[in-house]
Amino acid sequence: MKAVILNSGLGHRMGAITKEHPKCMTEISICDTILSRQLNQLVSFNISDVVITTGYFDQILIDYCASLHLPLNISFVKNPIFDSTNYIFSIYCAKEMLKDDDIILMHGDLVFENYVLESIINSNNSCMTVSSTLPVPEKDFKAVINNGRIDKIGIEFFENALTAQPLYKIKKDDWLIWLEAIERFCDSGNRNCYAEKAFNEVSDRCIIKPLDICNLLCSEIDTPEDLESVSNKLKQADERTVYMCFSTEYVHSGHISIINKAKRLGRLIIGVLSDEAVSSYKRFPLIPFDERKSLMEHIAGVEYVVEQKTLSYADILRSLKPDFVVHGTDWCESFQKPIRQEVCSIIEEYGGILVEYPYSDDPKYKEIDAIHRTELSMPDLRRGRLRKLINMKGLITAIEAHSGITGLIAEKTTILQNGKTFQFDAMWISSLCDSTAKGKPDIELVDMTSRFRTIDDIMEVTTKPIIFDGDTGGMAEHFVYTVRSLERMGVSMVIIEDKTGLKKNSLFGTEVKQTQDSIENFCAKIRAGKRAQKTKDFMICARIESLILEKGIDDALKRAFSFVDAGADAIMIHSRKKDPTEIFDFIEQFRLKDKVTPIVLVPTSFNDVTEMEFKKRGANIIIYANQLTRSGFPAMQKVARSILENHRAKECDEMCMPIKEIINLIPEE
Ligand code: SPV
Ligand code: MG
């Protein structure tokens, strides 16, 4: 693309200002003339070929351009009869240079802001800037618009006309038509009119669309009064703010490229997503908020950095009211679509503009992302993340996983609700579900080697922290080996229950024979486990079965305090009652004495209590212990029955996940 700047005119209406130099060299701010600003703008949009038509003070103009030392390839074409012709003839003089490319055509006295130039450059069709919000001028250029395209351009038309500025992008094919008309005009001696007069004769073939820039700055300077008003408008335009939000932990060339584009539009404010917001929709950030913020603060041209606490932009946009919000086009189709819609409606409230740049899906960026994912799944990083999440969020959630595929469901399921995203924070490797998947009863029959195999399957395809259901922990002498193995694998927490003998699932309660271990024995097991562990991240959680075995709250509390004294990093209190009262009472009384030890709950029975309520009362980990298993198997039974009943699979097809979705869930690399 080539730029053409028409600078042959006299600019006599500027009076003394243009006594010693052409109009385009008029200063419009402390650092710019009209021309230096235009040329710098072209440089910032990577347009390097420029044709400037000259006339009046041509050598001064040429020397001035050289003095700017810009990386531009400028060709100067002098209109030898500039004082007796109009710019139609200047274009005619330059015609041979203008036949091989799309062009950006502008008058030399035009001042416009970067977003206007960007919109022109990015337009897919030939276009001219018009404004639907500014009053239609008496004397200046107007464009007559019919059926979404420009029919006529001139000062004399009023019907269906909008105010228009001579800033165009003309695609090569359209330009050759217009240029031919210009040639015809000039060859027949018609050299003293606007070049647009020639366009008006071919507008049925040269398709130029109006590009509505509303109130953005794009004005010509014809008089000293124009100069004052445009300079003032320019000051306002220079104050425009741009907002972009990042969750990234590293900055690559793709980020720098979009930041540079955003900076062109105004003063760039960067929002950095809080750790909580990042982990709610993506994954736990390896680099904490403060470091990510500082990373952004050190990028040249970033005005300042703010924390964005939710994925939703609502609060931040309402408080900052940026003129532009910049984002990659990737959110048009991703689960962030509703976030985008919300941004659009909020900025509409105050007249902001959403600017979207193509999202770079360069494989090298995907590679960096994959490396990060791999890092997150490494034992050391995965293990420590549970504690960090509890500290960060106060209350975290875990869902059961018993295989690679259920692990992927736990890993990837994300929902967007009221501008916030929700994911499970961790995975629970339930003894009940692990046994059930193997068709075995939950009586510690599935041995540790097999249970570890399940963990390995899940770990291989996920990154989230793992809480392992260690049943009774077995004998203390065995438990120490379990602790070390789990720790080595990168499991974050083991929960062992204070039962002994043949363990039965707690949800059977007193319907089956279950024996609670003595406080002394169980404390000894906890101590042995704590002594055995090698890292400080690993957590041993003591699970108290007093309520399951109907021994009452006092027994549960006594055990809880003893287990914490023995070194338990967390306690789990279990109940199989629908009514949560005893759980609430336990938490209340436990918290009177112990404000810090995390409390774990498995609300399978008392399932009408919300996470918010548990958090308010002082719980820290909520485990959805068996819902994937309990929902998956009935669906399978139904499908199996349907095939038997119909002697074919057609009837059950609707109940089945499309193969494409399976492919989405399970990536190949
Ligand atoms: C499990 O999921 O295996 C548990 C929790 O231990 S519960 O089934 O509620 O006992
Ligand atoms: Mg269990």
XYZ file of C-alpha atoms and ligand atoms in Angstrom:
680
model
C 0.000 0.000 0.000
C 1.238 3.458 -0.939
C 0.336 6.790 0.606
C -0.277 9.866 -1.511
C -0.158 13.254 0.167
C -1.301 16.257 -1.817
C 0.863 19.209 -0.914
C 1.010 21.391 -4.017
C -1.555 23.982 -2.912
C -0.863 27.518 -1.828
C -2.846 27.548 1.380
C -3.391 31.283 1.002
C -6.200 31.359 3.588
C -3.622 30.694 6.302
C -2.253 34.228 5.917
C 1.173 34.913 7.461
C 1.500 31.356 8.745
C 2.326 30.055 5.284
C 4.569 32.903 4.236
C 7.768 30.940 4.453
C 6.759 27.330 4.104
C 3.946 25.237 2.688
C 0.795 24.750 4.752
C 1.675 21.165 5.659
C 4.655 22.461 7.661
C 2.374 24.382 10.022
C 2.916 23.417 13.648
C -0.077 21.761 15.256
C 1.508 20.850 18.582
C 4.819 21.358 20.363
C 6.269 18.324 18.673
C 4.548 18.121 15.310
C 3.674 19.838 12.086
C 0.737 18.582 10.047
C 3.141 16.725 7.776
C 5.460 15.291 10.428
C 2.431 13.924 12.206
C 1.041 12.346 9.038
C 4.405 10.808 8.151
C 4.948 9.449 11.657
C 1.490 7.948 11.560
C 2.300 6.211 8.281
C 5.521 4.847 9.798
C 3.608 3.475 12.771
C 1.249 1.659 10.408
C 4.172 0.248 8.435
C 3.431 2.179 5.260
C 6.812 3.049 3.846
C 6.120 4.152 0.280
C 4.899 7.714 0.099
C 4.314 9.995 -2.875
C 4.136 13.683 -2.038
C 3.009 16.144 -4.656
C 4.648 19.537 -4.277
C 4.491 22.986 -5.739
C 4.715 25.981 -3.528
C 8.045 26.032 -1.521
C 8.861 22.598 -2.884
C 12.561 22.544 -1.930
C 11.788 23.650 1.624
C 9.330 20.795 1.833
C 11.819 18.251 0.464
C 14.544 19.410 2.874
C 12.104 19.327 5.756
C 11.128 15.735 5.019
C 14.805 14.741 4.915
C 15.369 16.429 8.273
C 12.740 14.197 9.881
C 14.926 11.096 9.308
C 11.948 8.802 9.013
C 12.215 5.276 7.602
C 10.174 6.208 4.556
C 10.720 5.959 0.885
C 9.325 9.319 -0.268
C 8.959 10.306 -3.927
C 8.323 13.980 -4.569
C 6.413 14.976 -7.686
C 6.191 18.636 -8.506
C 3.111 20.098 -10.121
C 4.865 22.673 -12.350
C 1.739 24.796 -12.648
C 0.639 24.509 -9.043
C -0.462 28.129 -8.877
C -2.948 27.815 -11.715
C -4.249 24.253 -11.274
C -5.962 22.210 -8.586
C -4.759 18.944 -7.051
C -6.427 16.979 -9.848
C -3.442 18.003 -11.920
C -0.950 17.143 -9.157
C -2.344 13.611 -9.166
C -2.098 13.616 -12.931
C 1.596 14.529 -12.676
C 2.205 11.631 -10.273
C 0.016 9.140 -12.117
C 2.753 6.783 -13.285
C 3.771 6.130 -9.678
C 0.249 5.369 -8.615
C -0.805 2.513 -10.822
C 0.632 -0.510 -9.108
C -0.911 -0.646 -5.650
C -3.795 0.232 -3.349
C -3.418 3.796 -2.140
C -4.115 5.884 0.922
C -4.958 9.309 -0.415
C -4.953 12.355 1.821
C -4.796 16.092 1.588
C -1.714 17.668 3.048
C -3.679 19.804 5.485
C -5.573 16.944 7.092
C -5.151 16.075 10.764
C -6.619 12.787 11.934
C -6.158 10.475 14.855
C -4.577 7.077 14.537
C -7.773 5.100 14.910
C -9.168 6.885 11.858
C -6.116 5.982 9.785
C -6.182 2.439 11.106
C -9.841 2.014 10.159
C -9.118 3.317 6.682
C -6.102 1.040 6.230
C -7.935 -2.028 7.525
C -11.011 -1.457 5.389
C -11.654 -4.283 2.959
C -13.122 -1.929 0.381
C -12.261 1.427 -1.001
C -13.544 3.994 1.443
C -13.683 7.654 2.413
C -14.069 9.073 5.907
C -17.475 10.588 6.633
C -19.185 11.535 9.858
C -22.794 10.767 10.637
C -22.668 12.792 13.844
C -21.110 16.076 12.723
C -23.303 18.763 11.120
C -23.303 18.853 7.330
C -21.125 21.870 6.377
C -22.193 24.698 4.095
C -18.986 24.972 2.108
C -16.817 21.946 2.732
C -16.776 18.473 1.240
C -19.853 16.298 1.501
C -20.431 12.781 0.274
C -23.777 11.730 -1.153
C -24.526 8.212 -0.023
C -26.888 5.851 -1.765
C -27.256 2.141 -1.134
C -24.288 2.109 1.207
C -21.826 3.619 -1.272
C -20.667 7.032 -2.258
C -22.384 8.462 -5.312
C -20.935 11.926 -5.390
C -18.374 13.996 -3.563
C -18.309 17.774 -3.636
C -19.242 20.927 -1.814
C -22.447 21.504 -3.724
C -24.482 18.412 -2.783
C -26.817 18.311 0.207
C -29.398 15.586 -0.289
C -28.426 12.282 1.387
C -25.114 13.925 2.166
C -22.788 13.521 5.116
C -19.809 15.642 5.997
C -16.757 14.014 4.422
C -13.003 14.418 4.685
C -10.519 13.784 1.886
C -8.903 10.762 3.508
C -9.352 7.690 1.363
C -8.251 4.158 0.905
C -8.693 3.283 -2.745
C -8.175 -0.267 -3.878
C -6.073 -0.551 -7.007
C -8.958 -1.589 -9.313
C -11.143 1.294 -8.154
C -8.237 3.696 -8.308
C -7.408 2.823 -11.912
C -10.983 3.737 -12.857
C -10.836 7.033 -10.964
C -7.334 7.783 -12.282
C -8.450 7.198 -15.855
C -11.209 9.754 -15.313
C -8.654 12.180 -13.831
C -6.455 11.691 -16.890
C -9.393 12.347 -19.176
C -10.228 15.554 -17.312
C -6.663 16.838 -17.358
C -6.020 15.857 -20.976
C -9.057 17.865 -21.981
C -7.765 20.894 -20.067
C -10.061 20.472 -17.085
C -7.307 20.946 -14.504
C -8.744 23.406 -12.087
C -11.381 21.355 -10.366
C -11.386 18.863 -7.496
C -10.234 15.355 -8.421
C -13.563 14.226 -6.928
C -15.336 15.759 -9.907
C -13.719 13.080 -12.046
C -14.783 10.443 -9.490
C -18.404 11.618 -9.689
C -18.444 10.639 -13.337
C -17.302 7.079 -12.676
C -18.847 6.430 -9.244
C -21.030 3.671 -10.686
C -17.855 1.677 -11.402
C -15.442 2.963 -8.771
C -17.011 1.645 -5.580
C -16.118 3.783 -2.558
C -17.900 3.115 0.689
C -18.404 5.647 3.464
C -16.385 4.974 6.606
C -18.187 6.626 9.483
C -15.761 8.043 12.023
C -18.456 9.834 14.040
C -16.756 12.342 16.341
C -13.190 11.154 15.989
C -10.670 13.715 14.838
C -10.266 14.081 11.088
C -10.192 17.739 10.040
C -8.599 19.952 7.441
C -6.811 23.128 8.397
C -7.673 25.938 5.996
C -7.555 28.995 8.224
C -5.837 30.181 11.417
C -9.165 29.546 13.199
C -9.122 25.939 11.943
C -5.561 25.667 13.219
C -6.587 26.687 16.707
C -9.613 24.443 16.862
C -7.827 21.418 15.368
C -4.853 21.875 17.730
C -7.284 21.843 20.646
C -9.063 18.777 19.341
C -5.705 17.121 18.915
C -4.873 17.720 22.563
C -8.127 15.982 23.474
C -7.394 13.137 21.064
C -3.951 12.704 22.623
C -5.657 12.225 25.976
C -7.656 9.232 24.767
C -7.241 6.138 26.877
C -6.983 2.546 25.790
C -7.633 -0.473 27.993
C -6.356 -4.001 27.537
C -6.422 -6.865 29.981
C -3.833 -9.621 30.300
C -3.613 -12.811 32.263
C -0.310 -13.896 30.762
C 2.701 -14.863 32.850
C 5.240 -14.193 30.118
C 5.421 -11.622 27.379
C 6.118 -12.794 23.844
C 6.340 -10.992 20.533
C 2.611 -11.544 19.932
C 1.805 -9.599 23.106
C 4.252 -6.837 22.198
C 2.727 -6.564 18.761
C -0.819 -6.100 20.099
C 0.439 -3.718 22.815
C 2.162 -1.614 20.166
C -1.036 -1.488 18.170
C -3.025 -0.499 21.254
C -0.507 2.237 22.111
C -1.137 3.899 18.775
C -4.703 4.602 19.839
C -3.944 6.512 23.018
C -2.608 6.274 26.567
C -2.465 2.595 27.329
C -3.805 1.288 30.619
C -3.203 -2.393 31.183
C -5.396 -4.520 33.386
C -3.801 -7.588 34.930
C -6.181 -10.341 35.976
C -5.984 -11.243 39.646
C -4.595 -14.681 40.540
C -8.074 -15.751 41.523
C -9.602 -14.644 38.239
C -6.850 -16.388 36.253
C -7.226 -19.637 38.107
C -11.001 -19.469 37.821
C -10.936 -19.662 34.046
C -7.530 -20.841 32.936
C -5.138 -22.445 35.332
C -3.287 -21.543 38.434
C -0.759 -18.808 37.565
C 2.823 -19.925 38.053
C 3.798 -16.279 38.355
C 1.862 -14.407 41.042
C -0.109 -11.231 40.418
C 2.518 -8.773 41.699
C 5.142 -10.135 39.334
C 2.749 -10.229 36.398
C 1.810 -6.621 37.170
C 5.419 -5.544 37.331
C 6.114 -7.295 34.021
C 3.476 -5.127 32.357
C 4.591 -1.952 34.131
C 7.998 -2.296 32.563
C 6.766 -2.369 28.995
C 7.583 0.918 27.259
C 4.592 3.124 26.670
C 2.321 1.499 29.243
C 0.804 4.384 31.183
C -0.195 2.388 34.246
C -1.375 -1.045 35.328
C -4.492 -1.918 37.320
C -5.802 -5.144 38.807
C -8.839 -6.631 37.097
C -10.472 -8.829 39.684
C -12.916 -10.698 37.486
C -13.012 -11.960 33.960
C -15.864 -9.546 33.460
C -14.695 -6.059 32.452
C -17.842 -4.419 33.850
C -16.426 -2.809 37.001
C -13.180 -1.665 35.509
C -14.788 -0.192 32.398
C -17.388 1.658 34.440
C -14.676 3.202 36.568
C -12.022 3.937 33.894
C -14.323 4.639 30.940
C -11.527 4.084 28.409
C -12.087 5.452 24.915
C -10.876 2.183 23.407
C -10.931 -1.391 24.622
C -8.486 -3.602 22.757
C -8.677 -7.388 22.522
C -7.653 -10.211 20.224
C -10.337 -11.571 17.912
C -10.070 -14.942 19.667
C -12.778 -14.016 22.166
C -15.398 -13.657 19.415
C -15.774 -17.419 19.327
C -14.418 -18.743 22.613
C -16.329 -19.161 25.867
C -15.515 -15.480 26.425
C -18.177 -14.468 23.903
C -20.582 -13.270 26.636
C -17.750 -11.253 28.224
C -17.241 -9.558 24.883
C -20.960 -8.845 24.559
C -20.953 -7.283 28.002
C -17.967 -5.103 27.034
C -19.815 -3.963 23.898
C -22.900 -2.939 25.822
C -20.960 -1.154 28.572
C -18.791 0.875 26.217
C -21.869 1.792 24.243
C -23.217 3.458 27.418
C -20.442 6.050 27.306
C -19.379 5.975 23.645
C -16.265 3.803 23.840
C -14.939 1.780 20.924
C -13.962 -1.885 20.844
C -10.902 -2.565 18.698
C -10.088 -6.170 17.890
C -6.870 -7.372 16.343
C -6.430 -10.788 14.754
C -5.377 -13.326 17.319
C -1.993 -14.805 16.611
C -2.117 -18.571 16.803
C 1.549 -18.935 15.966
C 2.586 -22.496 16.882
C 5.516 -21.154 18.873
C 3.123 -19.446 21.309
C 1.180 -22.681 21.644
C 4.462 -24.366 22.437
C 5.195 -21.900 25.247
C 1.729 -22.582 26.595
C 2.290 -26.331 26.424
C 5.569 -25.929 28.326
C 3.682 -24.049 31.038
C 1.035 -26.734 31.226
C 3.730 -29.358 31.543
C 5.376 -27.372 34.321
C 2.094 -27.189 36.183
C 1.732 -30.933 36.025
C 5.219 -31.524 37.446
C 5.074 -33.064 40.928
C 6.679 -30.183 42.814
C 4.492 -27.510 41.297
C 1.299 -29.531 41.433
C 1.776 -30.643 45.021
C 2.188 -27.151 46.478
C -0.695 -25.632 44.608
C -3.458 -26.907 46.896
C -2.218 -24.917 49.880
C -1.751 -21.831 47.699
C -5.301 -22.143 46.395
C -6.741 -22.491 49.895
C -4.788 -19.426 51.014
C -5.855 -17.481 47.967
C -9.541 -18.366 47.825
C -10.476 -19.337 51.372
C -12.730 -22.065 50.019
C -11.888 -24.397 47.174
C -13.800 -27.171 45.452
C -12.717 -30.618 44.320
C -14.561 -33.097 42.156
C -14.107 -36.814 41.963
C -11.992 -38.331 39.196
C -11.320 -42.030 38.775
C -9.781 -42.215 35.281
C -8.030 -40.102 32.674
C -11.314 -39.056 31.098
C -13.003 -38.074 34.365
C -9.775 -36.232 35.200
C -10.125 -34.283 31.958
C -13.724 -33.415 32.819
C -12.562 -32.169 36.221
C -9.716 -30.279 34.559
C -11.588 -28.650 31.721
C -15.155 -28.005 32.777
C -15.556 -24.229 32.989
C -18.681 -22.176 33.199
C -19.295 -18.478 32.907
C -21.864 -17.021 35.252
C -22.573 -13.332 35.909
C -19.241 -12.277 34.485
C -17.290 -14.788 36.551
C -15.853 -18.109 35.516
C -15.996 -21.201 37.636
C -13.874 -24.342 37.558
C -13.096 -27.037 40.060
C -9.871 -26.288 41.863
C -8.779 -29.832 42.566
C -9.556 -33.524 42.019
C -10.614 -36.109 44.570
C -9.457 -39.666 44.016
C -12.284 -41.358 45.851
C -11.892 -44.884 47.174
C -15.586 -45.463 46.475
C -15.390 -44.370 42.844
C -12.013 -45.951 42.147
C -13.339 -49.258 43.515
C -16.681 -48.871 41.704
C -14.920 -48.270 38.383
C -13.203 -51.594 38.907
C -16.486 -53.251 39.911
C -15.254 -53.829 43.444
C -16.671 -52.914 46.875
C -15.226 -49.949 48.766
C -13.525 -52.016 51.465
C -9.831 -51.294 50.843
C -9.875 -54.239 48.479
C -8.306 -52.316 45.611
C -4.673 -52.256 46.644
C -2.409 -49.202 46.731
C -0.497 -50.188 43.591
C -3.744 -50.182 41.672
C -4.892 -46.928 43.312
C -1.560 -45.320 42.349
C -2.113 -46.489 38.783
C -5.377 -44.495 38.761
C -3.538 -41.423 40.050
C -0.946 -41.831 37.333
C -3.600 -42.077 34.600
C -5.167 -38.869 35.844
C -1.887 -37.051 36.345
C -0.772 -37.847 32.863
C -3.549 -35.726 31.333
C -4.257 -33.034 33.934
C -2.585 -30.263 35.931
C -4.905 -29.672 38.885
C -3.947 -30.612 42.429
C -5.004 -33.994 43.732
C -6.559 -34.977 47.055
C -6.230 -38.700 47.617
C -8.707 -40.748 49.606
C -6.332 -42.919 51.653
C -9.136 -44.878 53.395
C -7.843 -45.781 56.876
C -4.231 -45.360 55.797
C -3.701 -49.020 56.772
C -1.114 -49.832 59.370
C 1.150 -46.957 60.411
C 4.117 -48.945 59.115
C 2.455 -49.098 55.696
C 1.110 -45.575 55.787
C 4.605 -44.027 55.795
C 5.302 -45.661 52.431
C 1.988 -44.412 51.080
C 2.852 -40.861 52.166
C 6.232 -40.940 50.461
C 4.831 -42.411 47.264
C 2.001 -39.894 47.074
C 4.377 -37.057 47.788
C 6.778 -38.224 45.113
C 3.956 -38.425 42.597
C 2.881 -34.830 43.274
C -0.334 -35.526 45.205
C -1.164 -32.570 47.462
C -3.157 -34.144 50.253
C -4.062 -37.540 51.632
C -7.165 -37.909 53.744
C -7.229 -40.818 56.161
C -10.241 -41.755 58.261
C -10.116 -42.741 61.909
C -11.499 -46.229 61.365
C -9.882 -49.595 61.825
C -10.536 -53.170 60.799
C -12.528 -53.942 57.684
C -13.367 -50.501 56.364
C -16.847 -49.939 54.940
C -18.018 -46.872 53.096
C -19.118 -44.163 55.529
C -22.404 -43.590 53.758
C -23.605 -46.964 55.127
C -23.238 -45.421 58.606
C -24.306 -47.716 61.408
C -26.141 -50.060 59.021
C -22.912 -52.014 58.753
C -20.265 -52.845 61.297
C -17.603 -50.132 61.352
C -15.037 -49.598 64.055
C -13.490 -46.264 64.937
C -9.815 -46.269 65.784
C -8.639 -45.015 69.172
C -7.410 -41.444 69.340
C -3.952 -42.684 70.429
C -3.564 -45.107 67.531
C -4.760 -42.649 64.959
C -2.558 -39.849 66.329
C 0.413 -42.212 66.123
C -0.428 -42.874 62.467
C -0.630 -39.154 61.729
C 2.697 -38.552 63.479
C 4.349 -41.365 61.554
C 3.028 -39.931 58.283
C 4.201 -36.414 59.103
C 7.648 -37.703 60.049
C 7.876 -39.623 56.792
C 7.048 -36.775 54.438
C 9.925 -35.010 52.740
C 8.390 -31.753 51.527
C 6.551 -29.122 53.523
C 3.802 -28.810 50.888
C 2.269 -32.245 51.350
C -0.803 -32.312 53.605
C -2.207 -35.071 55.770
C -5.865 -34.584 56.573
C -7.479 -36.454 59.462
C -11.038 -37.529 58.760
C -13.299 -37.873 61.759
C -16.039 -40.483 61.601
C -17.721 -39.733 64.936
C -20.854 -38.268 63.359
C -21.121 -41.140 60.866
C -20.947 -43.590 63.760
C -23.338 -41.475 65.865
C -20.846 -40.762 68.614
C -21.776 -37.076 68.828
C -20.125 -33.720 68.311
C -18.114 -33.728 71.512
C -16.328 -36.908 70.460
C -15.752 -35.414 67.018
C -14.291 -32.219 68.483
C -12.078 -34.068 70.940
C -10.686 -36.114 68.080
C -10.294 -33.103 65.833
C -8.174 -31.181 68.355
C -6.089 -34.253 69.161
C -5.440 -34.978 65.482
C -4.394 -31.376 64.850
C -2.061 -31.609 67.868
C -0.580 -34.768 66.373
C 0.279 -32.811 63.233
C -2.738 -33.131 60.917
C -2.653 -30.324 58.348
C -6.419 -30.353 57.895
C -9.458 -32.117 59.291
C -12.431 -33.590 57.522
C -15.720 -33.949 59.328
C -18.194 -36.274 57.700
C -21.923 -36.827 58.151
C -24.535 -38.757 56.251
C -27.453 -36.700 57.504
C -29.417 -34.552 55.077
C -29.723 -31.904 57.757
C -26.426 -29.994 57.991
C -26.980 -28.799 61.567
C -24.452 -31.116 63.188
C -21.841 -30.169 60.598
C -22.513 -26.477 61.182
C -22.342 -26.964 64.965
C -19.059 -28.819 64.637
C -17.509 -26.102 62.454
C -18.682 -23.368 64.798
C -17.229 -25.014 67.880
C -14.017 -26.061 66.165
C -13.471 -22.526 64.896
C -13.886 -21.102 68.407
C -10.532 -22.673 69.233
C -8.860 -23.174 65.883
C -9.174 -20.474 63.262
C -6.631 -21.760 60.790
C -6.663 -25.514 60.243
C -8.529 -26.127 56.994
C -11.848 -27.946 57.339
C -12.827 -30.391 54.606
C -16.447 -31.386 53.907
C -18.058 -33.976 51.632
C -21.636 -32.759 51.251
C -23.092 -35.800 49.495
C -26.038 -35.984 51.915
C -26.338 -32.383 53.097
C -26.288 -31.273 49.494
C -28.629 -28.310 49.603
C -26.038 -26.116 51.295
C -24.211 -23.820 48.899
C -20.460 -23.295 48.758
C -20.981 -19.667 49.824
C -22.738 -20.797 52.986
C -19.991 -23.304 53.818
C -17.392 -20.601 53.280
C -19.233 -18.174 55.517
C -19.303 -20.762 58.273
C -15.567 -21.465 58.029
C -15.109 -24.514 55.784
C -12.210 -24.581 53.316
C -12.490 -27.577 50.998
C -15.704 -28.910 49.520
C -15.406 -32.310 47.870
C -18.004 -33.479 45.366
C -17.034 -37.044 46.070
C -18.982 -39.304 43.741
C -21.286 -37.328 41.421
C -19.437 -38.144 38.173
C -19.586 -41.847 38.926
C -23.211 -41.743 40.041
C -24.285 -39.843 36.940
C -22.158 -41.725 34.404
C -23.158 -45.284 35.164
C -26.969 -44.834 34.980
C -26.481 -43.202 31.568
C -24.500 -46.239 30.441
C -27.131 -48.629 31.794
C -29.831 -46.731 29.917
C -27.903 -46.947 26.648
C -27.184 -50.659 27.131
C -30.898 -51.278 27.748
C -31.887 -49.214 24.709
C -29.633 -51.297 22.419
C -31.082 -54.541 23.800
C -34.637 -53.287 23.415
C -34.230 -51.969 19.877
C -31.666 -54.431 18.603
C -29.747 -51.508 17.168
C -27.960 -48.369 18.334
C -30.008 -45.700 16.507
C -32.360 -44.981 19.429
C -29.568 -44.335 21.881
C -27.485 -42.171 19.583
C -28.920 -38.967 21.019
C -27.874 -40.051 24.493
C -24.279 -40.421 23.348
C -21.528 -37.833 23.208
C -20.656 -36.964 19.601
C -17.269 -38.351 18.613
C -16.184 -34.769 17.758
C -16.684 -33.733 21.368
C -14.538 -36.597 22.531
C -11.813 -35.355 20.223
C -12.169 -31.865 21.721
C -11.900 -33.234 25.224
C -8.892 -35.351 24.460
C -6.256 -33.402 22.556
C -3.795 -35.430 20.517
C -0.619 -33.840 21.623
C -15.143 -41.675 48.962
O -15.513 -40.951 48.070
O -14.627 -42.769 48.751
C -15.276 -41.260 50.345
C -16.287 -40.279 50.714
O -14.580 -41.755 51.160
S -17.698 -41.096 51.182
O -18.054 -42.034 50.153
O -18.712 -40.135 51.445
O -17.343 -41.846 52.403
Mg -13.506 -43.427 50.533
